[in-house]
PDB file of C-alpha atoms in Angstrom:
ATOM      1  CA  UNK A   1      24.892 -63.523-147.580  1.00  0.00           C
ATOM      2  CA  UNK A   2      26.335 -62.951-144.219  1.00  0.00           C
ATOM      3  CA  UNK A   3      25.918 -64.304-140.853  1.00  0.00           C
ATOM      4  CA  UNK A   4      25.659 -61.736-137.743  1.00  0.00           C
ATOM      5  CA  UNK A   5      26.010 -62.842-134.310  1.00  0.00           C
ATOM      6  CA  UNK A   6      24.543 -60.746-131.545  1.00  0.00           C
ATOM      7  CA  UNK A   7      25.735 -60.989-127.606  1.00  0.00           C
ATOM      8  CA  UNK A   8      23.922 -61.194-125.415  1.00  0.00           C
ATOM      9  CA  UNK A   9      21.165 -62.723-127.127  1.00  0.00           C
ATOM     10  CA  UNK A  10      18.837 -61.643-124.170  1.00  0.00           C
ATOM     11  CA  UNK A  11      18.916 -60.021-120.575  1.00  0.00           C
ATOM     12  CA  UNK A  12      17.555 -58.507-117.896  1.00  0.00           C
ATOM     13  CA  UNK A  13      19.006 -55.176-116.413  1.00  0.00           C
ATOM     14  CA  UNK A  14      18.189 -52.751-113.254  1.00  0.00           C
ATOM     15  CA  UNK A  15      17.603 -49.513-113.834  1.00  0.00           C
ATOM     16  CA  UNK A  16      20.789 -46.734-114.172  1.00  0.00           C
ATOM     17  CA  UNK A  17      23.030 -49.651-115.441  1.00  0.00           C
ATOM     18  CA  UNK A  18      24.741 -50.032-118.808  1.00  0.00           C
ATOM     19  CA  UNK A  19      25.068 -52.867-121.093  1.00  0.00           C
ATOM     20  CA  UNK A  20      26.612 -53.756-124.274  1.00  0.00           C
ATOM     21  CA  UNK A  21      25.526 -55.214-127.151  1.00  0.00           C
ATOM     22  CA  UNK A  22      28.494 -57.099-129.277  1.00  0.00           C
ATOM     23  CA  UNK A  23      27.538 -57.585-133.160  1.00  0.00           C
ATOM     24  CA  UNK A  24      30.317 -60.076-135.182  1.00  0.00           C
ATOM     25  CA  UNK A  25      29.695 -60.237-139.046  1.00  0.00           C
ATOM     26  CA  UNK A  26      31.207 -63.389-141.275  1.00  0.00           C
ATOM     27  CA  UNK A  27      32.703 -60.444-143.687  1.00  0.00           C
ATOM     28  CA  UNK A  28      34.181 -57.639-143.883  1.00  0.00           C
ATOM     29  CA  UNK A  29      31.647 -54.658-143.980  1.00  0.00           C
ATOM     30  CA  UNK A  30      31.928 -50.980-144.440  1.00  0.00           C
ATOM     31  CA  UNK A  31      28.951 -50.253-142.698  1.00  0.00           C
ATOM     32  CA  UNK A  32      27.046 -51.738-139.889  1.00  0.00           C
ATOM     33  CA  UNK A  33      23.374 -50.242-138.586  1.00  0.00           C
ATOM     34  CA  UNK A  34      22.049 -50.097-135.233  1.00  0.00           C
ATOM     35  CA  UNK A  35      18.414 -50.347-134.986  1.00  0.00           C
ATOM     36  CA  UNK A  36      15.618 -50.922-131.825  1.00  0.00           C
ATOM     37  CA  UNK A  37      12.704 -52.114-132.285  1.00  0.00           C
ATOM     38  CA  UNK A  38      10.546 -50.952-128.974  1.00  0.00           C
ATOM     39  CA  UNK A  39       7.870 -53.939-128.001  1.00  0.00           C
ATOM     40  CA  UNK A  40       4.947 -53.830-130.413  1.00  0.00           C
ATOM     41  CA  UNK A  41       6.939 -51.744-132.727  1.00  0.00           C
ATOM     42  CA  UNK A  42       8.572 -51.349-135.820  1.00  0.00           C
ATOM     43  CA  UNK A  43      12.402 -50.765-136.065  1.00  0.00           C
ATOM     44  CA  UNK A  44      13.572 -47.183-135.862  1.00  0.00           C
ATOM     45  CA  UNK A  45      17.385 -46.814-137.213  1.00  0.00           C
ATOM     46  CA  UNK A  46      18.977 -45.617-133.924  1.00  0.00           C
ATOM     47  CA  UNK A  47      22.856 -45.106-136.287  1.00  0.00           C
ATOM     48  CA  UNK A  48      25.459 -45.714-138.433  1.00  0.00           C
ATOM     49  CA  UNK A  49      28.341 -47.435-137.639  1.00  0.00           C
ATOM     50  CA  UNK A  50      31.241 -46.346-139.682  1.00  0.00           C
ATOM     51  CA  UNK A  51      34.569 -48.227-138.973  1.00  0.00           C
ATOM     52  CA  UNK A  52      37.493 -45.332-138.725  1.00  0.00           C
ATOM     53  CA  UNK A  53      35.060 -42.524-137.709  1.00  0.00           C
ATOM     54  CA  UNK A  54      32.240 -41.390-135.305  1.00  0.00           C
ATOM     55  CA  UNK A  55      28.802 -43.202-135.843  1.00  0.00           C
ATOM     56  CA  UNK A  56      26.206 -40.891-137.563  1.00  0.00           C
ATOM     57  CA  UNK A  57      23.197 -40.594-135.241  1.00  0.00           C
ATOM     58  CA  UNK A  58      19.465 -40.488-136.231  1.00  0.00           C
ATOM     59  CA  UNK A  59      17.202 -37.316-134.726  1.00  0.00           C
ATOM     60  CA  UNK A  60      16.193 -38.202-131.116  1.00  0.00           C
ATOM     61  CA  UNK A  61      19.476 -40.502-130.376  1.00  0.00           C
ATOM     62  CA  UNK A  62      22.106 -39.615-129.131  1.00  0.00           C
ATOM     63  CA  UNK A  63      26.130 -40.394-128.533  1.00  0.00           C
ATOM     64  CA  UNK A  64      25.598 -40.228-124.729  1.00  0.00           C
ATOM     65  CA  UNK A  65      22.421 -42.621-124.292  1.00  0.00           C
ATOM     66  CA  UNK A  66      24.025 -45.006-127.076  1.00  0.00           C
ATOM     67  CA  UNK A  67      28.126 -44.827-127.318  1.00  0.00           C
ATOM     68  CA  UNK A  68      29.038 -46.612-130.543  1.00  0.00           C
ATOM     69  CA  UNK A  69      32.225 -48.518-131.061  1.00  0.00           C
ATOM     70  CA  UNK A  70      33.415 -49.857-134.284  1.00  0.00           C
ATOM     71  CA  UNK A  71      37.017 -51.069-134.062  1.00  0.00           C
ATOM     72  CA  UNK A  72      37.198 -52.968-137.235  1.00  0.00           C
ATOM     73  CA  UNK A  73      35.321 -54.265-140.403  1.00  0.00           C
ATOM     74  CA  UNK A  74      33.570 -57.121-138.691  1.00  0.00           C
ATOM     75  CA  UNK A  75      32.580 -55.784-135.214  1.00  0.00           C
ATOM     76  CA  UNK A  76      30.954 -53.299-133.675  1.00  0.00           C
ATOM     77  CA  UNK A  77      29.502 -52.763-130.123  1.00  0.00           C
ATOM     78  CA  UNK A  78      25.914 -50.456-128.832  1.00  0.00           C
ATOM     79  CA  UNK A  79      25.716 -49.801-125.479  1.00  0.00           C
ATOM     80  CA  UNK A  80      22.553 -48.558-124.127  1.00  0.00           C
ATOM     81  CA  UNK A  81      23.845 -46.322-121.126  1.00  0.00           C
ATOM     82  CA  UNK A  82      21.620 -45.371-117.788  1.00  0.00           C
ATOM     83  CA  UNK A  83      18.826 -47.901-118.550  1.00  0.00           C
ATOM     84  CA  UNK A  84      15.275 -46.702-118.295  1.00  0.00           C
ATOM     85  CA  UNK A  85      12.179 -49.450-118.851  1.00  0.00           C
ATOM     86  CA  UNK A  86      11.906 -47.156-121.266  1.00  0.00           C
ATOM     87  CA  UNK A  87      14.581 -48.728-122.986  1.00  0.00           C
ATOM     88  CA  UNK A  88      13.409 -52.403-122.615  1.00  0.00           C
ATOM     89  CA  UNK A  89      13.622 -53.229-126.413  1.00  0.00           C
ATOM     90  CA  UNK A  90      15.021 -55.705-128.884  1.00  0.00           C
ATOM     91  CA  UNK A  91      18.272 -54.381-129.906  1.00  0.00           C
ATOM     92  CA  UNK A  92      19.168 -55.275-133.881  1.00  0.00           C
ATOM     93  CA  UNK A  93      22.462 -54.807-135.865  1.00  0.00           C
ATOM     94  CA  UNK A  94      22.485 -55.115-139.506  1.00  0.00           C
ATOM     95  CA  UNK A  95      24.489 -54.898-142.482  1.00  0.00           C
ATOM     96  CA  UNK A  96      23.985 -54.389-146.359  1.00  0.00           C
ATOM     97  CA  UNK A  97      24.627 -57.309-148.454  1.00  0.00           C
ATOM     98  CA  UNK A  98      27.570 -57.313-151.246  1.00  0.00           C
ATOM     99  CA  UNK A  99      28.929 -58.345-154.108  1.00  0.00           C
ATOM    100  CA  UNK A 100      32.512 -57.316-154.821  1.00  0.00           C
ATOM    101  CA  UNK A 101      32.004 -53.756-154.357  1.00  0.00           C
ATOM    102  CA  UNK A 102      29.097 -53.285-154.643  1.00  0.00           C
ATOM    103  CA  UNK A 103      25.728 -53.023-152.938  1.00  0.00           C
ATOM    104  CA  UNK A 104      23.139 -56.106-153.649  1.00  0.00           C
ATOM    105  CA  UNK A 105      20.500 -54.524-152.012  1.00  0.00           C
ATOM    106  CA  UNK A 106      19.867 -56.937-149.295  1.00  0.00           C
ATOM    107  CA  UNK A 107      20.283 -56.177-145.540  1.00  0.00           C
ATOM    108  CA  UNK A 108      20.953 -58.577-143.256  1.00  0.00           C
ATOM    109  CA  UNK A 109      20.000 -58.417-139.703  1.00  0.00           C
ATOM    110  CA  UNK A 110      21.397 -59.982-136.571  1.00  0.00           C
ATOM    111  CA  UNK A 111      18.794 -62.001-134.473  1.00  0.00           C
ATOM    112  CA  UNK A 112      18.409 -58.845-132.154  1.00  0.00           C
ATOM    113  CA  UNK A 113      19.263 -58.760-128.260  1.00  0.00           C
ATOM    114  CA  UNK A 114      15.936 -58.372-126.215  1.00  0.00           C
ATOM    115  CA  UNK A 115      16.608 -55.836-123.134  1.00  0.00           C
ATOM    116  CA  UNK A 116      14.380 -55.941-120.063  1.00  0.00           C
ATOM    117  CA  UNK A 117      15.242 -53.405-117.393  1.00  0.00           C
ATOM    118  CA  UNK A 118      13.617 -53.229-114.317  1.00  0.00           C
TER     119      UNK A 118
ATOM    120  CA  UNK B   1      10.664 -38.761-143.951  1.00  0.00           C
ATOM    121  CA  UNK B   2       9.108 -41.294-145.604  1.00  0.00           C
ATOM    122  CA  UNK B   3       5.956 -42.913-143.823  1.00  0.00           C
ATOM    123  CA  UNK B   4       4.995 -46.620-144.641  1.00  0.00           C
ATOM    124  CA  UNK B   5       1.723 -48.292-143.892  1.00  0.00           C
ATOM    125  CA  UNK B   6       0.884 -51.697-144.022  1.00  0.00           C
ATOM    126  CA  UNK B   7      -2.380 -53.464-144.257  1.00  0.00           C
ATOM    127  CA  UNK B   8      -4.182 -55.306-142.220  1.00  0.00           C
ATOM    128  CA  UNK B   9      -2.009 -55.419-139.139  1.00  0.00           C
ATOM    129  CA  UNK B  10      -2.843 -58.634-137.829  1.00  0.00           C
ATOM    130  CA  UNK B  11      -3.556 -61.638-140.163  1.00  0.00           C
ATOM    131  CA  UNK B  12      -5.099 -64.843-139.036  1.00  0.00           C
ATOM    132  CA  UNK B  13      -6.064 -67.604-142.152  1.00  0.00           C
ATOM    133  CA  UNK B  14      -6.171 -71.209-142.364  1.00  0.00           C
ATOM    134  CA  UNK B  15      -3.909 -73.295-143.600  1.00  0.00           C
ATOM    135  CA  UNK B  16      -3.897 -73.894-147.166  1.00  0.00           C
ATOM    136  CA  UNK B  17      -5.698 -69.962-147.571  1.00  0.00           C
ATOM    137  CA  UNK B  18      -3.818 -67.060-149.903  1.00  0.00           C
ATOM    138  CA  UNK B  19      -3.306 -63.849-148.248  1.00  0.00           C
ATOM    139  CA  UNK B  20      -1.775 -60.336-148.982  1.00  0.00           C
ATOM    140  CA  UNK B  21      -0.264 -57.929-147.000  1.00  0.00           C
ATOM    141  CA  UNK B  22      -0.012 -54.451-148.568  1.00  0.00           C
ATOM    142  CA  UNK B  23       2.564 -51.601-148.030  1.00  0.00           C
ATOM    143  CA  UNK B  24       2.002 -48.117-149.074  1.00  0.00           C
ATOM    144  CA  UNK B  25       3.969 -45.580-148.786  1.00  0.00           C
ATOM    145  CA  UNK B  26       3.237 -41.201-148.630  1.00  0.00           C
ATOM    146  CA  UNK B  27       6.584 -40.899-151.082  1.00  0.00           C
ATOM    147  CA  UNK B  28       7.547 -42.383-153.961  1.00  0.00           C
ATOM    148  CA  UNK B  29       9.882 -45.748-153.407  1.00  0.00           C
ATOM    149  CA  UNK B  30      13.336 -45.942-155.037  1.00  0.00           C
ATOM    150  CA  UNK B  31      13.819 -49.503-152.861  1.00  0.00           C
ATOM    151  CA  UNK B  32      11.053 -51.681-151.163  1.00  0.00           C
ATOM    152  CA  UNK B  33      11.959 -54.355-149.056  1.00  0.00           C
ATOM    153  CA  UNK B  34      10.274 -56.985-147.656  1.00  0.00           C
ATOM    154  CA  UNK B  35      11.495 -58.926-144.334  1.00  0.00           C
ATOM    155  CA  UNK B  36       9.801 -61.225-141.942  1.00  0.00           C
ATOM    156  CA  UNK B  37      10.510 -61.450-138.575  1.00  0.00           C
ATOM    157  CA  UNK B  38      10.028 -64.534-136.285  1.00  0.00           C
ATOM    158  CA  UNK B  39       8.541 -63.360-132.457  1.00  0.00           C
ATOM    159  CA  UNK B  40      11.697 -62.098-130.902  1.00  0.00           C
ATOM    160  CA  UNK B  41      14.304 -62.925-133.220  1.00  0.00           C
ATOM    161  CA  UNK B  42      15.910 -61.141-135.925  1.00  0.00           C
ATOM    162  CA  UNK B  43      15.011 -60.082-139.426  1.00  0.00           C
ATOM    163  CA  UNK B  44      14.786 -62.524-142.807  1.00  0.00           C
ATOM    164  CA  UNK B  45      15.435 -61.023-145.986  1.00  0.00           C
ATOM    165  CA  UNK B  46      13.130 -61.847-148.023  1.00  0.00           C
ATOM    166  CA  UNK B  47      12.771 -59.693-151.486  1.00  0.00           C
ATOM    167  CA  UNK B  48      13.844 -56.430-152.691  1.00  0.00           C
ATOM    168  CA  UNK B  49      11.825 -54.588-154.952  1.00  0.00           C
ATOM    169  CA  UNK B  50      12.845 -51.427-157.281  1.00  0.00           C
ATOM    170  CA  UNK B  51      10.978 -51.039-160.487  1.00  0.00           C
ATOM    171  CA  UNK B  52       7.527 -50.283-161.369  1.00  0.00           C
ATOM    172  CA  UNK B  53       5.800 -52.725-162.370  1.00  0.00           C
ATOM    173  CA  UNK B  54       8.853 -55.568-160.585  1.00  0.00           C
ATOM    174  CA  UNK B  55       7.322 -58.902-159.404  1.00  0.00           C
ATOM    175  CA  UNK B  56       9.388 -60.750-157.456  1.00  0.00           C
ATOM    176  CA  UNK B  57       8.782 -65.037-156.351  1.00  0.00           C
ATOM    177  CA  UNK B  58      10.495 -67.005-153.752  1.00  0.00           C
ATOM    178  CA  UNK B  59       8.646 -70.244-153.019  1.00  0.00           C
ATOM    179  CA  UNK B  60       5.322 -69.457-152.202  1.00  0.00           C
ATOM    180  CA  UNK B  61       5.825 -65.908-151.281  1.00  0.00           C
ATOM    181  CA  UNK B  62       5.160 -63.543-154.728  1.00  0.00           C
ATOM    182  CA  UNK B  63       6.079 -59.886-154.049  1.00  0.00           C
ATOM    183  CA  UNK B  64       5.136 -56.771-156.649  1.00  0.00           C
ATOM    184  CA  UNK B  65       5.292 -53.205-157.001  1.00  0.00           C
ATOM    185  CA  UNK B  66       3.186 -50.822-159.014  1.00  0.00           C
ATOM    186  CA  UNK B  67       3.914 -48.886-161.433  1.00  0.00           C
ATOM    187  CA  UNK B  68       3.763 -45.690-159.251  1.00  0.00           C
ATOM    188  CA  UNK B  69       6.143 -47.586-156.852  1.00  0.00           C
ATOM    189  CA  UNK B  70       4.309 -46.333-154.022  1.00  0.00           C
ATOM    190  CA  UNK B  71       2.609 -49.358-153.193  1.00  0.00           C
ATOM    191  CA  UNK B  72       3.877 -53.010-152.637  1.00  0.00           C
ATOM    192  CA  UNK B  73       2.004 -56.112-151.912  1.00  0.00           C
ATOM    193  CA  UNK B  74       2.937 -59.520-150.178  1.00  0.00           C
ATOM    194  CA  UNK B  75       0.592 -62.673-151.644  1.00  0.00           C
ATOM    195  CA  UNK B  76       1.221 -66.059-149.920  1.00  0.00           C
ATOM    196  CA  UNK B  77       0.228 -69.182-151.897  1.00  0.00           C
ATOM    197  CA  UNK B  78      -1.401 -72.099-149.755  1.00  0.00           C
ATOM    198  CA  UNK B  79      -0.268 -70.898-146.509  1.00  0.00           C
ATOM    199  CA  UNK B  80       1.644 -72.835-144.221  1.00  0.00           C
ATOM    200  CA  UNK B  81       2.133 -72.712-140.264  1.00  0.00           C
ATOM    201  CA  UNK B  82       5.712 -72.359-141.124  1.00  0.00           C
ATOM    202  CA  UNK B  83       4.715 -68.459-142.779  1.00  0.00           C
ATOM    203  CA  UNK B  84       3.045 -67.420-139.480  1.00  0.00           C
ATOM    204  CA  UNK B  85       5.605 -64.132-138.116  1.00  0.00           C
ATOM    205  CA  UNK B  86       5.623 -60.654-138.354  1.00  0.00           C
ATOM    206  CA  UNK B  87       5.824 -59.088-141.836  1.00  0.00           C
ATOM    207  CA  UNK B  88       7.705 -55.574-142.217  1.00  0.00           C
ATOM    208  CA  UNK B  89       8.032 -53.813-145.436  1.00  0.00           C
ATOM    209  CA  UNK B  90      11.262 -51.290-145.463  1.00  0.00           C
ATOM    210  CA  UNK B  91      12.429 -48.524-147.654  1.00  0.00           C
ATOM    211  CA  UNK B  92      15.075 -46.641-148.459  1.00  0.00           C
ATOM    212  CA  UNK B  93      16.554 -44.731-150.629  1.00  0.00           C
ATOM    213  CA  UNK B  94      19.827 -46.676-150.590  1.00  0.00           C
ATOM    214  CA  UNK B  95      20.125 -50.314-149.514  1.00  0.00           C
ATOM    215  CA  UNK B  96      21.623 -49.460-145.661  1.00  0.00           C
ATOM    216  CA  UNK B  97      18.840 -46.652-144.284  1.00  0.00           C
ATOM    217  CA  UNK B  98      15.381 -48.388-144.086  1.00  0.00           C
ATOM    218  CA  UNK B  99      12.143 -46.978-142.745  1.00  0.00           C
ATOM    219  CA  UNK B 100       9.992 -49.600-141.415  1.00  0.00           C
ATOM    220  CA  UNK B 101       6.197 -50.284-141.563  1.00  0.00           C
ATOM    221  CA  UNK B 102       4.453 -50.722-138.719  1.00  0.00           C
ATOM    222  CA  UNK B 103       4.350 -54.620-139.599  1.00  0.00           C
ATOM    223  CA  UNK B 104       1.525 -57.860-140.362  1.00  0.00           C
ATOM    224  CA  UNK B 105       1.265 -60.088-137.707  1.00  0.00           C
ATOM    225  CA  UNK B 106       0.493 -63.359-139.726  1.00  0.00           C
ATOM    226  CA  UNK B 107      -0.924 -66.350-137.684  1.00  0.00           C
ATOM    227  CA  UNK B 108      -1.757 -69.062-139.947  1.00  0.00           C
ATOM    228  CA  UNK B 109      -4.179 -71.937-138.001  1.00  0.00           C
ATOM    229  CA  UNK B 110      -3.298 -75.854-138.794  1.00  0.00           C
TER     230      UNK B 110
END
């Protein structure tokens, strides 16, 4: 299994700012995932965080509104840019469970940074 | 894309009471996964699904998929307070994209 750790776990932001998110994973990962899950929502996969390359974003995100940063195997960063309520959300990262080399078909998910902006 | 609904969306039982929660999805399913989700708080993997026909057990929490593998149901044995969350069925074609459900809220009363 493996153990993600999300900063900041929680806060409250005024509108037009920028903020962070920080995800740390117990192993070294190939890919990480960046979802939001909007309140009363489901998640929606916002991208892909590929460590040596650009992120791969879903339709209706983009690099501009969420600048991805992956600077090694066991880290990666989100930051939601210009805040909108709109954007008041939980914030998850997650990461596919292996085995060796291989997939095991589990994904494991950080315990998700709740945004508030006012 | 592939669409997932899940059924009811809101849950409440007694303690003690079996429930299911029921997925289906408008495609067929290469990889259903099932995850529950404390209020706030991140995702717990719970079972992965990818045969027809797969049943799946953890504790008290039995998951299966048809034959069809376009539908997936969650049964609880004897519910506890401890199973009360949110309830999200995923798939994917590989184990990294997931589509989401819309989610079963599960309150269970002591």
């Amino acid at each position: 299994s493996a153990v993600i750790s999300q900063k900041p776990s929680r806060d409250i932001c005024q509108r037009g700012t920028s903020l962070t998110i920080q995800c740390q994973v117990d192993s070294q990962v190939t890919m990480m995932f960046w979802y939001r899950q909007q309140p009363g929502q489901s998640l929606t996969l916002i991208a892909t965080a590929n460590q040596g390359s650009e992120a791969t974003y879903e339709s209706g995100f983009v690099i501009d509104k969420f600048p991805i940063s992956r600077p090694n195997l066991t880290f990666s960063t989100l930051t939601v840019s210009n805040m909108s309520p709109e954007d008041s959300s939980i914030y998850l990262c997650s990461v596919a469970g292996t085995s060796g080399t291989s997939n095991t078909g589990e994904l494991f998910f950080g315990e998700g940074s709740r945004l508030t902006v006012l | 894309s592939q669409e997932l609904e899940q059924s009811p969306q809101s849950l409440i039982v007694q303690e003690g009471k079996n429930l299911t929660i029921n997925c289906t999805s408008s495609k067929t399913l290469y990889g259903l996964y099932w995850y529950k989700q404390k209020y706030g708080e991140g995702l717990i993997f719970l079972m992965m699904l990818q045969k027809g026909g797969e049943e799946k057990s953890h504790e008290k929490i039995t998951a299966k998929l048809d034959e069809k593998k376009q539908q997936s149901s969650l049964h609880i044995t004897a519910s506890q307070p401890s199973h009360a969350g949110i309830y999200l069925c995923g798939a994917g074609g590989s184990a990294r994209q997931l589509t989401f459900g819309s989610g079963t809220q599960l309150t269970v009363l002591p």
